[in-house]
mmCIF file of C-alpha atoms in Angstrom:
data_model
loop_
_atom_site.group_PDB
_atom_site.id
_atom_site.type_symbol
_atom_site.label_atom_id
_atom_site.label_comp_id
_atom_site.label_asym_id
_atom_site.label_seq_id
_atom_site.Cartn_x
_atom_site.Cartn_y
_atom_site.Cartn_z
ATOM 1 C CA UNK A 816 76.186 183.913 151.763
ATOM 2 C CA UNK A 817 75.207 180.668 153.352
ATOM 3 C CA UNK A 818 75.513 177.414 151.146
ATOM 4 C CA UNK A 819 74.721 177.771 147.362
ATOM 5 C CA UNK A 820 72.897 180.834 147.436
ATOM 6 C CA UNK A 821 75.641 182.768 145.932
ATOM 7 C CA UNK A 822 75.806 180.270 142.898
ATOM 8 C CA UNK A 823 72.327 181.915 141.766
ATOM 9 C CA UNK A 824 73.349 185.274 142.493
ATOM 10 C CA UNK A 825 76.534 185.132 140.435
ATOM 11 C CA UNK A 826 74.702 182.951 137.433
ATOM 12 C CA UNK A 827 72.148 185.804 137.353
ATOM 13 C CA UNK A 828 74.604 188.432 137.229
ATOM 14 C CA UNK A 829 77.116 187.324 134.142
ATOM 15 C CA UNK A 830 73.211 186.607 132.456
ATOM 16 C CA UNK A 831 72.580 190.491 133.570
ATOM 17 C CA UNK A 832 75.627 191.150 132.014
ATOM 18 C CA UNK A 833 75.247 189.307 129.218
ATOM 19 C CA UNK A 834 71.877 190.633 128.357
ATOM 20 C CA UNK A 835 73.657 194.607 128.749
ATOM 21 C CA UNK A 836 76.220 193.655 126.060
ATOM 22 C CA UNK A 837 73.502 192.611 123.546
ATOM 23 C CA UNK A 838 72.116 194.955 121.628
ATOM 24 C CA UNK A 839 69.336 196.264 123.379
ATOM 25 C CA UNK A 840 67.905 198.192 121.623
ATOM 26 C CA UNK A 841 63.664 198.046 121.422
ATOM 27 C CA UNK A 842 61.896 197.090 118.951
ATOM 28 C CA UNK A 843 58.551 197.254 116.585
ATOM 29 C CA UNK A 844 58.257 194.511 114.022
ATOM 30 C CA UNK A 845 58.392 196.176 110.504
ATOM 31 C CA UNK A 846 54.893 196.117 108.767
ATOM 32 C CA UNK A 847 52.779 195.854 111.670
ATOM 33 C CA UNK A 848 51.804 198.697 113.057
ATOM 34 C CA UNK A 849 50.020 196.294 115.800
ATOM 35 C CA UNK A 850 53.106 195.275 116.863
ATOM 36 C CA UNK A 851 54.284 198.792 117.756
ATOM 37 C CA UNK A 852 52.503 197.931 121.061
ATOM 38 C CA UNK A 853 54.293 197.935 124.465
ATOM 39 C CA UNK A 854 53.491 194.117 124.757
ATOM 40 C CA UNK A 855 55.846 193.446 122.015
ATOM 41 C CA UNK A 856 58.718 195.640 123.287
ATOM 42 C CA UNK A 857 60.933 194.345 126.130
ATOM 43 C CA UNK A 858 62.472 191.965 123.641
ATOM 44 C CA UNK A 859 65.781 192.400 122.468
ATOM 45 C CA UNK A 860 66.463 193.026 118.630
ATOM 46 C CA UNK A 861 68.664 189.960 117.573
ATOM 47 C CA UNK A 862 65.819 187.723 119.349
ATOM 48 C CA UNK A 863 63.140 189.295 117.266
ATOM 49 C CA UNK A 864 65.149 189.034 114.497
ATOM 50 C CA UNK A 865 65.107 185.638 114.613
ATOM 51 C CA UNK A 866 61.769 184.797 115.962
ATOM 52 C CA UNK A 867 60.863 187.301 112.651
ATOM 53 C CA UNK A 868 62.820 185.298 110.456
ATOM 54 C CA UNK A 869 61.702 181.837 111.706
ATOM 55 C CA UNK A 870 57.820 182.953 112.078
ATOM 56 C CA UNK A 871 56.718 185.947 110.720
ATOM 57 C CA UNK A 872 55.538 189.224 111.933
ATOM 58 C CA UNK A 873 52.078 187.747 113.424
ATOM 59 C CA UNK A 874 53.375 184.999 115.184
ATOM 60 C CA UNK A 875 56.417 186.741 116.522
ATOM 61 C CA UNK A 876 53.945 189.253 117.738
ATOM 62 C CA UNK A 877 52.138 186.316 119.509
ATOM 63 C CA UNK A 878 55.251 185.275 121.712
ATOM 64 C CA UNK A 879 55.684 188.847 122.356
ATOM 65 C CA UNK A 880 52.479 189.179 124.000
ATOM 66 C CA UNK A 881 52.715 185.568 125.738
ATOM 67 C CA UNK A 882 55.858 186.182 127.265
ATOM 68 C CA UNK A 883 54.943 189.461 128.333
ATOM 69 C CA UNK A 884 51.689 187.616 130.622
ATOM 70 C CA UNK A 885 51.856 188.050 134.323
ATOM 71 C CA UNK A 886 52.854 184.316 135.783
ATOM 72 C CA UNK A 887 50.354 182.458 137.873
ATOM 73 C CA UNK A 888 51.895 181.870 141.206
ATOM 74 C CA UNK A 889 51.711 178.201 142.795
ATOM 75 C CA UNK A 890 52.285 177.065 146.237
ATOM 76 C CA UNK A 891 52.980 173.867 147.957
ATOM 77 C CA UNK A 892 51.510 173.306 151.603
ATOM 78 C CA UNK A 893 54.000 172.139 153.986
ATOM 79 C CA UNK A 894 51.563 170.056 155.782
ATOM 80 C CA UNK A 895 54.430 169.366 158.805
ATOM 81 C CA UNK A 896 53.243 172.623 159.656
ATOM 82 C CA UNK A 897 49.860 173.190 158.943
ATOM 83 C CA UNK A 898 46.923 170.935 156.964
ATOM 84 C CA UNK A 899 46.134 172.090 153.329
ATOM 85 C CA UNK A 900 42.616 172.983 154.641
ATOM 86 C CA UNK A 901 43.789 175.514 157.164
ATOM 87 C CA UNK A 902 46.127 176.463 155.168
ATOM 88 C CA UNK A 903 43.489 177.703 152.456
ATOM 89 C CA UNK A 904 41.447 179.129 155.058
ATOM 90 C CA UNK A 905 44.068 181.165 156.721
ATOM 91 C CA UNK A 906 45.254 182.786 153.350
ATOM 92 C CA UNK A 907 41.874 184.003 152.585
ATOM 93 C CA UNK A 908 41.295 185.733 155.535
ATOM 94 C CA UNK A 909 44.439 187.625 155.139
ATOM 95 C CA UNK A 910 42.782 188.550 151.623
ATOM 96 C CA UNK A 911 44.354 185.871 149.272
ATOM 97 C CA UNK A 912 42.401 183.903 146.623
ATOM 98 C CA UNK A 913 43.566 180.247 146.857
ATOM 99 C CA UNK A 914 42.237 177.413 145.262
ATOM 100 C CA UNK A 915 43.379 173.920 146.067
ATOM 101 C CA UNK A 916 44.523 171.968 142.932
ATOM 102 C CA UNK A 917 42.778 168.596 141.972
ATOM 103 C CA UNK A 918 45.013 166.806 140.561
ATOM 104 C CA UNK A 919 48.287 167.738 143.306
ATOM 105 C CA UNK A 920 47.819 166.819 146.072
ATOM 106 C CA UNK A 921 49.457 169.980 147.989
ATOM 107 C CA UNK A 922 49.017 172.270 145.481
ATOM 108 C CA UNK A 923 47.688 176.339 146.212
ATOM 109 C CA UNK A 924 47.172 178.203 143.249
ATOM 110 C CA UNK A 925 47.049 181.779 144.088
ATOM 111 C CA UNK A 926 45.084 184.429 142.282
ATOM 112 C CA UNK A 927 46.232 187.535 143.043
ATOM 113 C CA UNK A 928 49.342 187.166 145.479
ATOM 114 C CA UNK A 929 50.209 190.474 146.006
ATOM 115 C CA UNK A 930 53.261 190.309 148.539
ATOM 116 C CA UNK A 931 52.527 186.824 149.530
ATOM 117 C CA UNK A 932 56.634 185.690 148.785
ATOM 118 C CA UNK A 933 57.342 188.176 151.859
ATOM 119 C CA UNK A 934 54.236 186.990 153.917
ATOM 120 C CA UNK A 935 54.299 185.143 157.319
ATOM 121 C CA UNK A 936 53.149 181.986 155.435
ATOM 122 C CA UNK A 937 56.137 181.803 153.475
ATOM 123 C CA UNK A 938 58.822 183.045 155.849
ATOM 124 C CA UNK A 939 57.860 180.263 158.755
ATOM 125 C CA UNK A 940 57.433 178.236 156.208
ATOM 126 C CA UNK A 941 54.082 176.602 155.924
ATOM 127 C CA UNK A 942 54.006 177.457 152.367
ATOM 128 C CA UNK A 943 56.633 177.319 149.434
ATOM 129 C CA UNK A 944 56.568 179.125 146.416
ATOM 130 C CA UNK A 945 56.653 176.322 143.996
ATOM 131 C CA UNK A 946 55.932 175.776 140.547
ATOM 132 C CA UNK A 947 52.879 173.607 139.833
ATOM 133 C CA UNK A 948 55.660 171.626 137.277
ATOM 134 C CA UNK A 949 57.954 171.140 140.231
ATOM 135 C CA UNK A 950 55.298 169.791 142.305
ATOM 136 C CA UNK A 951 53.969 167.485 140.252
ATOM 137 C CA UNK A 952 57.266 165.924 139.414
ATOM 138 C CA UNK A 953 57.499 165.091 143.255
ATOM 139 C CA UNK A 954 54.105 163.681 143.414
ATOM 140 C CA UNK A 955 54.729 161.637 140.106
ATOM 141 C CA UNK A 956 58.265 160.032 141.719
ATOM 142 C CA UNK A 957 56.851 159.176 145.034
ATOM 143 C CA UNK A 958 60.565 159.242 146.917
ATOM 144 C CA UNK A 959 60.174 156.926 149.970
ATOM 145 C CA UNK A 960 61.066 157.367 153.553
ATOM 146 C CA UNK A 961 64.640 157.545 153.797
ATOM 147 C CA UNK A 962 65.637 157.852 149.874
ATOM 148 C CA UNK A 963 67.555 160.810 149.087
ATOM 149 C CA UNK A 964 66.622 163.036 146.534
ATOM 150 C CA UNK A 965 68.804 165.377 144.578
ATOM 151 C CA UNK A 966 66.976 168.400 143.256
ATOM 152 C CA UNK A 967 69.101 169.981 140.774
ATOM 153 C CA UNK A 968 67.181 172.644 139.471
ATOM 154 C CA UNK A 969 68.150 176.519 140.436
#
């Protein structure tokens, strides 16, 4: 693997392996029959345990459901390749729903992306997948011409 990309790989594996040594084991929280839901599964037992403990039933229910959520996917227009404008335009004739962002500059938020990590737009690289966050820290830091930045976030 070229460069760092095996760092990530091997991070997410011990986390994968990690995560299979917990105790696994799905869960309903006790006295809720609203909570017997699939939303509130796919949460291990010692972390509803504690959320439980710290929270309550309701509330622990709450996180359940909000970290169960699809994400909203976020762009960034790589405008050394093509303009934010045609970018826009050529995603929704191949069927995307972006949306420029007010307040970043090169912002696309995506509604409905469907395969649009694997798409042409990504892979020659005239759009990244990029947080909104991520973005707007960028923006908010204005590097200069010939600063270097070090971005370490994985």
């Amino acid at each position: 693997m070229k460069g760092g990309q095996w760092k990530g790989k091997f991070i997410n594996g011990v986390l994968r392996n990690i995560q299979g040594k917990q105790n696994s084991t799905k869960c309903s929280l006790k006295d809720n029959n609203s909570c017997n839901t699939p939303a509130a599964l796919n949460h291990p037992q010692w972390l509803i345990n504690t959320w439980t403990k710290r929270y309550g039933n309701q509330r622990t229910y709450e996180i359940c459901r909000a970290n169960n959520n699809s994400y909203q996917l976020y762009g960034r227009c790589n405008t050394l390749i093509t303009p934010l404008k045609d970018l826009v335009s050529q995603l929704q004739t191949s069927g995307y729903e972006p949306h420029a962002v007010a307040f970043s500059p090169l912002a696309i938020k995506i509604d409905k992306p469907g395969n649009l990590p694997f798409s042409s737009f990504v892979q020659q690289g005239s759009l990244y997948i990029q947080d909104l966050s991520a973005q707007l820290v960028v923006h908010l830091a204005n590097p200069k011409k010939g600063q270097k930045v070090l971005d370490a976030c994985s």
